[in-house]
mmCIF file of C-alpha atoms in Angstrom:
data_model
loop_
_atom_site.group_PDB
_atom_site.id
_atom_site.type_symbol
_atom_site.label_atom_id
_atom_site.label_comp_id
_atom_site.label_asym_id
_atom_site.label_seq_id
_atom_site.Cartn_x
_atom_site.Cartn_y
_atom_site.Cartn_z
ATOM 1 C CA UNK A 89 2.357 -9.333 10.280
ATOM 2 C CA UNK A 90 -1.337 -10.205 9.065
ATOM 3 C CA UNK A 91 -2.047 -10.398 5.467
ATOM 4 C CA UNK A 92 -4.681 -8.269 3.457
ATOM 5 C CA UNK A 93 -7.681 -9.278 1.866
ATOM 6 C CA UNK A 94 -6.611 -11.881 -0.574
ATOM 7 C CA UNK A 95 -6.912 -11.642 -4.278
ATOM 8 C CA UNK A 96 -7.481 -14.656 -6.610
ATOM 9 C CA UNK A 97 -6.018 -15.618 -10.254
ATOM 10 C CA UNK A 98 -6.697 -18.217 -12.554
ATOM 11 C CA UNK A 99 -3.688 -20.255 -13.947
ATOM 12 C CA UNK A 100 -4.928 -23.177 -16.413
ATOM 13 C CA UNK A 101 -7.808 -23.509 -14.264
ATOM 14 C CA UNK A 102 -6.575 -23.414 -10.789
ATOM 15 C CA UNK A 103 -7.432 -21.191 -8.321
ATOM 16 C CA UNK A 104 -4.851 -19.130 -6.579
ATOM 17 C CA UNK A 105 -4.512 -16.683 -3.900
ATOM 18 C CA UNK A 106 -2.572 -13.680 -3.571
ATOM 19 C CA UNK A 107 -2.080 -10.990 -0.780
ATOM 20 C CA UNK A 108 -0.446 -8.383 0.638
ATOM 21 C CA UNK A 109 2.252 -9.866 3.083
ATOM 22 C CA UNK A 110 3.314 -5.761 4.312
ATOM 23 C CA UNK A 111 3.569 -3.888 1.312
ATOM 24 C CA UNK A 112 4.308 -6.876 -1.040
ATOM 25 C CA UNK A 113 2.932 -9.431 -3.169
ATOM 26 C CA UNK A 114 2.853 -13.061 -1.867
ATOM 27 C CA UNK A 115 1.429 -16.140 -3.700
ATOM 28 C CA UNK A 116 -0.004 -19.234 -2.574
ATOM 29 C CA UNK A 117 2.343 -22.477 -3.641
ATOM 30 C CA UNK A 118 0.186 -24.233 -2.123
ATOM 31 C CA UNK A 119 -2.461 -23.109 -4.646
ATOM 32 C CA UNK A 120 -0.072 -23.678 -7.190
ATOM 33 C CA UNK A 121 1.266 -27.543 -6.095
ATOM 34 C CA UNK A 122 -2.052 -28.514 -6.221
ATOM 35 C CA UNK A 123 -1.832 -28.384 -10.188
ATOM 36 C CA UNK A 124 0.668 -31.508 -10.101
ATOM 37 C CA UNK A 125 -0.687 -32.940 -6.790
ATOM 38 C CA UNK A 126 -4.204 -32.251 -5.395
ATOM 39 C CA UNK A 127 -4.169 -34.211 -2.498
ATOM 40 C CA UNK A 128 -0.795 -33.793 -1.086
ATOM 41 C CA UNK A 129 0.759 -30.173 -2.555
ATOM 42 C CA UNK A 130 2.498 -29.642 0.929
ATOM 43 C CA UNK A 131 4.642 -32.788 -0.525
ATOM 44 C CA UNK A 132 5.223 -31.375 -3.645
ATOM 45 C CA UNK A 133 6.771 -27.809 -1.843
ATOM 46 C CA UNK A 134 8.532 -29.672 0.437
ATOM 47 C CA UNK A 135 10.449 -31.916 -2.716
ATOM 48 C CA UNK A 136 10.873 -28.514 -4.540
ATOM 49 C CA UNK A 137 12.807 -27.151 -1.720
ATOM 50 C CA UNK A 138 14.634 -29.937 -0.587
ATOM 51 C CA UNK A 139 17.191 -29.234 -3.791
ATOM 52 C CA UNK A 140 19.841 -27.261 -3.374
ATOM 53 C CA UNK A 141 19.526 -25.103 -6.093
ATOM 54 C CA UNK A 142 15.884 -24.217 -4.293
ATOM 55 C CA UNK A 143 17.890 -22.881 -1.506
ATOM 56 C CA UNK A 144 20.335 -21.738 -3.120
ATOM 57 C CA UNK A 145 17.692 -19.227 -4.997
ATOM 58 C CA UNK A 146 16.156 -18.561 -1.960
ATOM 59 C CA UNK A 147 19.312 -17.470 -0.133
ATOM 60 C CA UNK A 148 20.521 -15.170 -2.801
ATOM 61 C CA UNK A 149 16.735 -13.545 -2.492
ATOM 62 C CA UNK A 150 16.859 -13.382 1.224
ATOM 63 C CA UNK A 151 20.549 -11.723 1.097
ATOM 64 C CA UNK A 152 19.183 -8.631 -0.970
ATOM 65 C CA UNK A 153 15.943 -8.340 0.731
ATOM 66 C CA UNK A 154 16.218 -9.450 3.941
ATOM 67 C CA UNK A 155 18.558 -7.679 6.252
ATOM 68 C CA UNK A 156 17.803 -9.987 9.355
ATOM 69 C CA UNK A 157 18.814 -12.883 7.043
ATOM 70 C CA UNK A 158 21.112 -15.639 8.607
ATOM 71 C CA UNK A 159 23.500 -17.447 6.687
ATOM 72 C CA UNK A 160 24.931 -19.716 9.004
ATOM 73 C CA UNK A 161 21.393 -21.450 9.031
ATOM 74 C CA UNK A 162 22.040 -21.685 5.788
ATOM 75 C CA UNK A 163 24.921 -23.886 6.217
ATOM 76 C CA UNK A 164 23.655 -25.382 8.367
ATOM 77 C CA UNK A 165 20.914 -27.344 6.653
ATOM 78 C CA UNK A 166 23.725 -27.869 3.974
ATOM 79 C CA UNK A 167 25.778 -29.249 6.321
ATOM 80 C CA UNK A 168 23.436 -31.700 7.610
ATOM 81 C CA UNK A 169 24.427 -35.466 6.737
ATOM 82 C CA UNK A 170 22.146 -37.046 4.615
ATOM 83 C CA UNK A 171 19.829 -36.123 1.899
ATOM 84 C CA UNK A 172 18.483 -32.784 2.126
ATOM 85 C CA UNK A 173 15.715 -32.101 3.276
ATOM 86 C CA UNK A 174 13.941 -28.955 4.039
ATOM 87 C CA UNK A 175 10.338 -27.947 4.775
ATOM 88 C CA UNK A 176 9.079 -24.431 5.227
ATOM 89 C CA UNK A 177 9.401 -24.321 8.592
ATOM 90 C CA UNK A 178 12.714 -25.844 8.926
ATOM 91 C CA UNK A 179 13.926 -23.014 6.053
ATOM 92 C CA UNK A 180 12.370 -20.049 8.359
ATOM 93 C CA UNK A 181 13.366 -21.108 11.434
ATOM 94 C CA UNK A 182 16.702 -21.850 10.317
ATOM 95 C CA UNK A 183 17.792 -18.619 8.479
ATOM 96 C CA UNK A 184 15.136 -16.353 9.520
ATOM 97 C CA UNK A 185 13.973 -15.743 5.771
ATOM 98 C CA UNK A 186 11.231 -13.829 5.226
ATOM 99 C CA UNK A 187 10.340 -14.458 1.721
ATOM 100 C CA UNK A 188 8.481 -17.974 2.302
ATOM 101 C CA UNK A 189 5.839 -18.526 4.936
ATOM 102 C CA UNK A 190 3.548 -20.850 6.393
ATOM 103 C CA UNK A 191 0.359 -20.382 7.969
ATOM 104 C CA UNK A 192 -2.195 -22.076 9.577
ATOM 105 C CA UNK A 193 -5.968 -22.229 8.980
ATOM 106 C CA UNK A 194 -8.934 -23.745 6.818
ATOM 107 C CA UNK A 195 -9.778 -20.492 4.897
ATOM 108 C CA UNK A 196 -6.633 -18.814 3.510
ATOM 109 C CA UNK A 197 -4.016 -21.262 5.345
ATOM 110 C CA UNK A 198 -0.908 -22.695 3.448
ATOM 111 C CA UNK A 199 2.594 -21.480 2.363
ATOM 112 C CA UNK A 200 2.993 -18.464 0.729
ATOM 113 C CA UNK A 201 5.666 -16.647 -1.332
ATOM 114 C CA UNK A 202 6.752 -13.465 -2.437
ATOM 115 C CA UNK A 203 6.053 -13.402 -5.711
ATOM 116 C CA UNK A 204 9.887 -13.714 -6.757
ATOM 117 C CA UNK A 205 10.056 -16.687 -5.410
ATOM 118 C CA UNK A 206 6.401 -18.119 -6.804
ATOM 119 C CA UNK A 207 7.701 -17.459 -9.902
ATOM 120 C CA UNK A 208 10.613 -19.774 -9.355
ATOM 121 C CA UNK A 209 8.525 -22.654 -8.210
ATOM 122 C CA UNK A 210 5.832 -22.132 -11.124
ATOM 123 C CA UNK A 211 9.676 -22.831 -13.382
ATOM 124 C CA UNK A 212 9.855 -25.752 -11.718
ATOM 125 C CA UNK A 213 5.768 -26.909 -11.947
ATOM 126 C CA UNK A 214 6.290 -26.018 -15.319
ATOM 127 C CA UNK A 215 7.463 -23.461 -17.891
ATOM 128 C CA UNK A 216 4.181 -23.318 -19.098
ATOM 129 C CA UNK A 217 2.250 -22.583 -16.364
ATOM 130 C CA UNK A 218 5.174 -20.163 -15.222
ATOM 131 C CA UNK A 219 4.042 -17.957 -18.172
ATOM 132 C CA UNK A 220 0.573 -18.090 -17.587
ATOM 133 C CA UNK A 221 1.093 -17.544 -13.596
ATOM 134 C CA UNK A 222 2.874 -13.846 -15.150
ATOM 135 C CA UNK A 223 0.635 -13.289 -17.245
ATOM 136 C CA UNK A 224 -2.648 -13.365 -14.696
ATOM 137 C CA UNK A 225 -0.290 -11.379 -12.170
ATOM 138 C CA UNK A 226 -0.008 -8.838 -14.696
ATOM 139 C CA UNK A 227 -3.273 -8.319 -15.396
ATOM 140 C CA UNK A 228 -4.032 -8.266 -11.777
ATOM 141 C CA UNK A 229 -1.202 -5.500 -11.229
ATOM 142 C CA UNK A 230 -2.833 -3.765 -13.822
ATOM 143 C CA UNK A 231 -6.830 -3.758 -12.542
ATOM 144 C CA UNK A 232 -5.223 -2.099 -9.346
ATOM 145 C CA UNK A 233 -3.840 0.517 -10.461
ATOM 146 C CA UNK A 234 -6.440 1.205 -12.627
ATOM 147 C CA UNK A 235 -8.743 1.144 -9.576
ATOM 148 C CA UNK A 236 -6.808 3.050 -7.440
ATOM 149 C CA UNK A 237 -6.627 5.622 -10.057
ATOM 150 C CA UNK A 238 -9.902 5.286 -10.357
ATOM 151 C CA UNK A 239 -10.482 6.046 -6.494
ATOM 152 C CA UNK A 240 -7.845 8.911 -6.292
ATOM 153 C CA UNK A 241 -9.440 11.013 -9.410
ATOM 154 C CA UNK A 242 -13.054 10.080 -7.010
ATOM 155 C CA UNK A 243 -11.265 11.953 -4.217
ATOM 156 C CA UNK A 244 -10.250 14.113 -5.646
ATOM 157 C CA UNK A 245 -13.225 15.775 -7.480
ATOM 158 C CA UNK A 246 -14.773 15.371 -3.547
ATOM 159 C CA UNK A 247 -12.381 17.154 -2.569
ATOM 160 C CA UNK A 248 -12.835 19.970 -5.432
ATOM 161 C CA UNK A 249 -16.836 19.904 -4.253
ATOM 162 C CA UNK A 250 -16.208 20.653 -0.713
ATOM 163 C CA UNK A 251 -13.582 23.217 -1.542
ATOM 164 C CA UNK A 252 -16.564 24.882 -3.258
ATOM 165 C CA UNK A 253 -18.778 24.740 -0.251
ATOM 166 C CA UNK A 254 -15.189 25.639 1.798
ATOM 167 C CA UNK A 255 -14.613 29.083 0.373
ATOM 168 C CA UNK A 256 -18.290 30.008 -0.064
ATOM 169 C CA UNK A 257 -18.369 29.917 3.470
ATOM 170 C CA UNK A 258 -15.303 32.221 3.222
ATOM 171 C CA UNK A 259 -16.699 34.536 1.255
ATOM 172 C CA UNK A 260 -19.637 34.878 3.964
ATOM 173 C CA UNK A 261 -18.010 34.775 6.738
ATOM 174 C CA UNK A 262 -14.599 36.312 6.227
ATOM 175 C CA UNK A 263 -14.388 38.396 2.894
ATOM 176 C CA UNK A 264 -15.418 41.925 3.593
ATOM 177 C CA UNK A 265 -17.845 43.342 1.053
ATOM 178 C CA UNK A 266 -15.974 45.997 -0.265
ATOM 179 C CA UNK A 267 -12.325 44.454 -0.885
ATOM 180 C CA UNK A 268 -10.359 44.496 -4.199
ATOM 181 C CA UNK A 269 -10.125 40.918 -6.113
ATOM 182 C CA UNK A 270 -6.567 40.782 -4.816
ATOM 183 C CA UNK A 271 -7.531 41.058 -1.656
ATOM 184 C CA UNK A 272 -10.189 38.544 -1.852
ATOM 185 C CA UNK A 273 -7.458 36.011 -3.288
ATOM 186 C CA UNK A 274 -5.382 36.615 -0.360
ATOM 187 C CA UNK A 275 -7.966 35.664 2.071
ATOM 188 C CA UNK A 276 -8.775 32.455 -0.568
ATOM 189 C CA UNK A 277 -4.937 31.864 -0.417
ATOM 190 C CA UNK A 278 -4.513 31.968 3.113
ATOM 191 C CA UNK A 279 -7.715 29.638 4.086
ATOM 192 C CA UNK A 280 -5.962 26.895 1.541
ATOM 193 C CA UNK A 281 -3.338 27.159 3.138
ATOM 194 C CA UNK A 282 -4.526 26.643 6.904
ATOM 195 C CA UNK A 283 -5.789 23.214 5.393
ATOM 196 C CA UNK A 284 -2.502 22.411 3.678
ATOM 197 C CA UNK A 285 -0.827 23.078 6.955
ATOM 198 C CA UNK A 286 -3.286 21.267 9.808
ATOM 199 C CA UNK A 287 -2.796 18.055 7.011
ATOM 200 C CA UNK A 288 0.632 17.860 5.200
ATOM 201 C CA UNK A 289 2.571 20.226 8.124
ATOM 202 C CA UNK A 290 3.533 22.927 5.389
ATOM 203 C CA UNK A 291 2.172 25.431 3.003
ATOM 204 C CA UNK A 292 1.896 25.096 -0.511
ATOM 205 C CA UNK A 293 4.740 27.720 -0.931
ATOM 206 C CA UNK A 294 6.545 25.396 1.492
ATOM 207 C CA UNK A 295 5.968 22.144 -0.646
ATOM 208 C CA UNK A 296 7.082 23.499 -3.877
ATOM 209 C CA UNK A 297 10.027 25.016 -2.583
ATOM 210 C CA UNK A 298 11.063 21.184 -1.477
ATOM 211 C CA UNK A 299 9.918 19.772 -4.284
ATOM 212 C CA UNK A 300 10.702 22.481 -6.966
ATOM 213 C CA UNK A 301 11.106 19.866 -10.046
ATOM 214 C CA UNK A 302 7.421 18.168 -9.266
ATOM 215 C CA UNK A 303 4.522 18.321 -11.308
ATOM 216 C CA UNK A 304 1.147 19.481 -10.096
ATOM 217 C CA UNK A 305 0.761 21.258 -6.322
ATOM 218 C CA UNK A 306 1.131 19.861 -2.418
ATOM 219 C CA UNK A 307 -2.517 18.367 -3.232
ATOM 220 C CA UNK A 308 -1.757 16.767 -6.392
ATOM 221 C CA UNK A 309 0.616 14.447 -4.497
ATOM 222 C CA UNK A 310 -1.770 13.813 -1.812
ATOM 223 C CA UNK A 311 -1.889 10.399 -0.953
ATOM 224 C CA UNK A 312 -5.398 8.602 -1.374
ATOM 225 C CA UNK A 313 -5.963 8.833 2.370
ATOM 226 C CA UNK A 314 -4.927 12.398 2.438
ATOM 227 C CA UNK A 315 -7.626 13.268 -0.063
ATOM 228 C CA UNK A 316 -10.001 11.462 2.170
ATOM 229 C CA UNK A 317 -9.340 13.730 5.210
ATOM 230 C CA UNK A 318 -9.195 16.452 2.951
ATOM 231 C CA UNK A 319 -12.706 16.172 1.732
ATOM 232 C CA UNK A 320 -14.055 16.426 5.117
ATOM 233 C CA UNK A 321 -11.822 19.381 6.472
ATOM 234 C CA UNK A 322 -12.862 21.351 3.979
ATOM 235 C CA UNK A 323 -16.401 20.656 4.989
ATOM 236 C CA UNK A 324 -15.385 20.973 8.836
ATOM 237 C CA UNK A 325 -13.648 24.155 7.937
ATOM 238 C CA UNK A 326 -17.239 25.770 6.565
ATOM 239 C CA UNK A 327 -19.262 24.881 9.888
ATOM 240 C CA UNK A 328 -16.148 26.626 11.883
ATOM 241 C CA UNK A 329 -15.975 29.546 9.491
ATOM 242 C CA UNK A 330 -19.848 30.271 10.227
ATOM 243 C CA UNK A 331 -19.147 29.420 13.718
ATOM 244 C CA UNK A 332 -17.113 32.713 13.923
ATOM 245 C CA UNK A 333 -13.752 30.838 15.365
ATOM 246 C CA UNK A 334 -10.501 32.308 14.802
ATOM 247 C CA UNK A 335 -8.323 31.048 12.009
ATOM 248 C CA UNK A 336 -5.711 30.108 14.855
ATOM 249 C CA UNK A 337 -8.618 28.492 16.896
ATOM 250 C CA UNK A 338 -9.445 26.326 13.399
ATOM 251 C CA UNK A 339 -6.073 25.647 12.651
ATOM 252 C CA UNK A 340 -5.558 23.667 15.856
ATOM 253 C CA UNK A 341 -9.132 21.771 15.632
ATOM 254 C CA UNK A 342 -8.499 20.836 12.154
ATOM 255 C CA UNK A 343 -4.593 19.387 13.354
ATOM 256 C CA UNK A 344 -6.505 17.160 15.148
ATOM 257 C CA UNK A 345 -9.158 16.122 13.435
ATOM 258 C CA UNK A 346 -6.599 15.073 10.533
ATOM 259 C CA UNK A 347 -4.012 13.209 12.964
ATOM 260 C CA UNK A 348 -7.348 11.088 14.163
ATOM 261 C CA UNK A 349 -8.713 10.635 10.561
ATOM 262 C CA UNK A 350 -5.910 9.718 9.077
ATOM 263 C CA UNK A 351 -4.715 7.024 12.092
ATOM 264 C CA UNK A 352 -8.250 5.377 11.589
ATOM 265 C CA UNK A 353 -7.516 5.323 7.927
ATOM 266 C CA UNK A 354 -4.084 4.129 7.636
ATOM 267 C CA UNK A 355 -4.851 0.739 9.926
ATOM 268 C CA UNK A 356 -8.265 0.064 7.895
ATOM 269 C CA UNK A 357 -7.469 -2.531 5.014
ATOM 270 C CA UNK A 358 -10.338 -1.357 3.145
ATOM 271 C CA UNK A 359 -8.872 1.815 2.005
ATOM 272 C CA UNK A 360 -5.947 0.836 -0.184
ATOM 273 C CA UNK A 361 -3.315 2.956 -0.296
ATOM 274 C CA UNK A 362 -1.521 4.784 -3.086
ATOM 275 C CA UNK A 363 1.611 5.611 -1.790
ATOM 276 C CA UNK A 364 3.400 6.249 1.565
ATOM 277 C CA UNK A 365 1.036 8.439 3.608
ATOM 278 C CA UNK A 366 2.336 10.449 6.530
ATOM 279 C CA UNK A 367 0.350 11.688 10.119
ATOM 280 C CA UNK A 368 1.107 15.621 9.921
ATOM 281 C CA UNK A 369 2.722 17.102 12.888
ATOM 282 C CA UNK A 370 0.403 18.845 15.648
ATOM 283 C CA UNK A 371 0.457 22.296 14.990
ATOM 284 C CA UNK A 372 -0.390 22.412 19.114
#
């Protein structure tokens, strides 16, 4: 599982690193020894978890997050005669945890936590820098979901733009000259709605009727990459509307176009998400 770009926080002057292990938040201990031991922090990790309330944390962690987690390594290394000791390899490979890695490498190498467990060692540097490590992650956790909601509310006024250009095109192309405004909503209605289905696989009649307590419509809950593909259906839509294809002809085309969009876009770690996106189903 590769890591995402990594983030950095200041705690009483030392630089740390945080990134995205998956979909979570993992912090560098190495970063963080290096406040009581510059030139040797791998020693001071390896002291902190060679205590057996360390791993005794870390198991309790592992057992409600980790599914694959083995206990029996566990005992194991308690087992073992002698004093404990326990490195992070030794931990991993033992119990198969997942919430404590090591990695390899001059830029961005070390051991790295999930941010449960960074908290616990930060306890243990000191209480003091503990609640200065929270209070930087906070503000971090807080500067991305302001940006995010900053790039969502970007989307989606694209998205409103190309709508624009979207039904203008439909009222060239499609809208007869002499219909009622009833009519003409229809037509509106129904050219939404070929969007909503090539993307999210339903109408927006469809959505509300699962989702009859939500606020907002299908597009409201669009997902940051949704709004993304969105954006340029809409636009697609308009060249195919002029182009005189059938809606069924369109509605297949723009299937496509959105399952290839939106595979490029999930696997590129500069678009960050907002929530869980979903490839729609081919309409083929």
């Amino acid at each position: 599982m590769m890591d995402q770009k990594n983030e950095i926080i200041t705690v009483q002057g030392t630089a740390i690193s945080v990134v995205k292990h998956g979909k979570e938040d993992y912090v560098s201990l190495t970063d963080m020894a290096a406040c009581k031991n510059a030139d040797d922090p791998n020693q001071v990790i390896f002291n902190w978890l060679s205590t057996y309330y360390t791993i005794g944390f870390l198991a309790v962690w592992e057992q409600v997050n980790n599914p694959s987690f083995n206990p029996l390594g566990l005992q194991g290394i308690k087992n073992e005669p002698g004093r404990l000791l326990v490195s992070t390899k030794k931990w991993v490979e033992a119990t198969n945890a997942t919430g404590i890695y090591s990695k390899a490498g001059r830029y961005g190498g070390g051991t790295y936590a999930h941010k449960d467990i960074a908290f616990e060692f930060g306890t243990w540097l000191s209480a003091e820098f503990k609640y200065y490590l929270i209070l930087e992650f906070q503000r971090l956790q807080q500067e991305e979901q302001q940006r995010l909601s900053l790039e969502w509310n970007l989307q989606r006024t694209l998205a409103k733009i190309n709508y624009r250009i979207h039904t203008d095109a439909i009222k060239e192309q499609i809208i007869p000259p002499e219909v009622t405004k009833e009519q003409a909503t229809f037509i509106y209605a129904s050219e939404a709605d070929l969007l909503n289905v090539a993307l999210f696989g339903k109408t927006a009649a469809e959505w509300r009727a699962i989702n009859p307590k939500a606020q907002g419509n299908i597009r409201d809950d669009a997902t940051l990459e949704q709004l993304v593909v969105l954006s340029n259906m809409e636009s697609v839509n308009a060249v195919l509307i002029r182009e005189g294809l059938e809606q069924s002809e369109r509605l297949i085309k723009l299937n496509q176009i959105a399952i290839t969009q939106l595979t490029s876009l999930l696997g590129n770690e500069h678009i960050k998400r907002l929530g869980t996106s979903s490839l729609p189903r081919s309409t083929a």
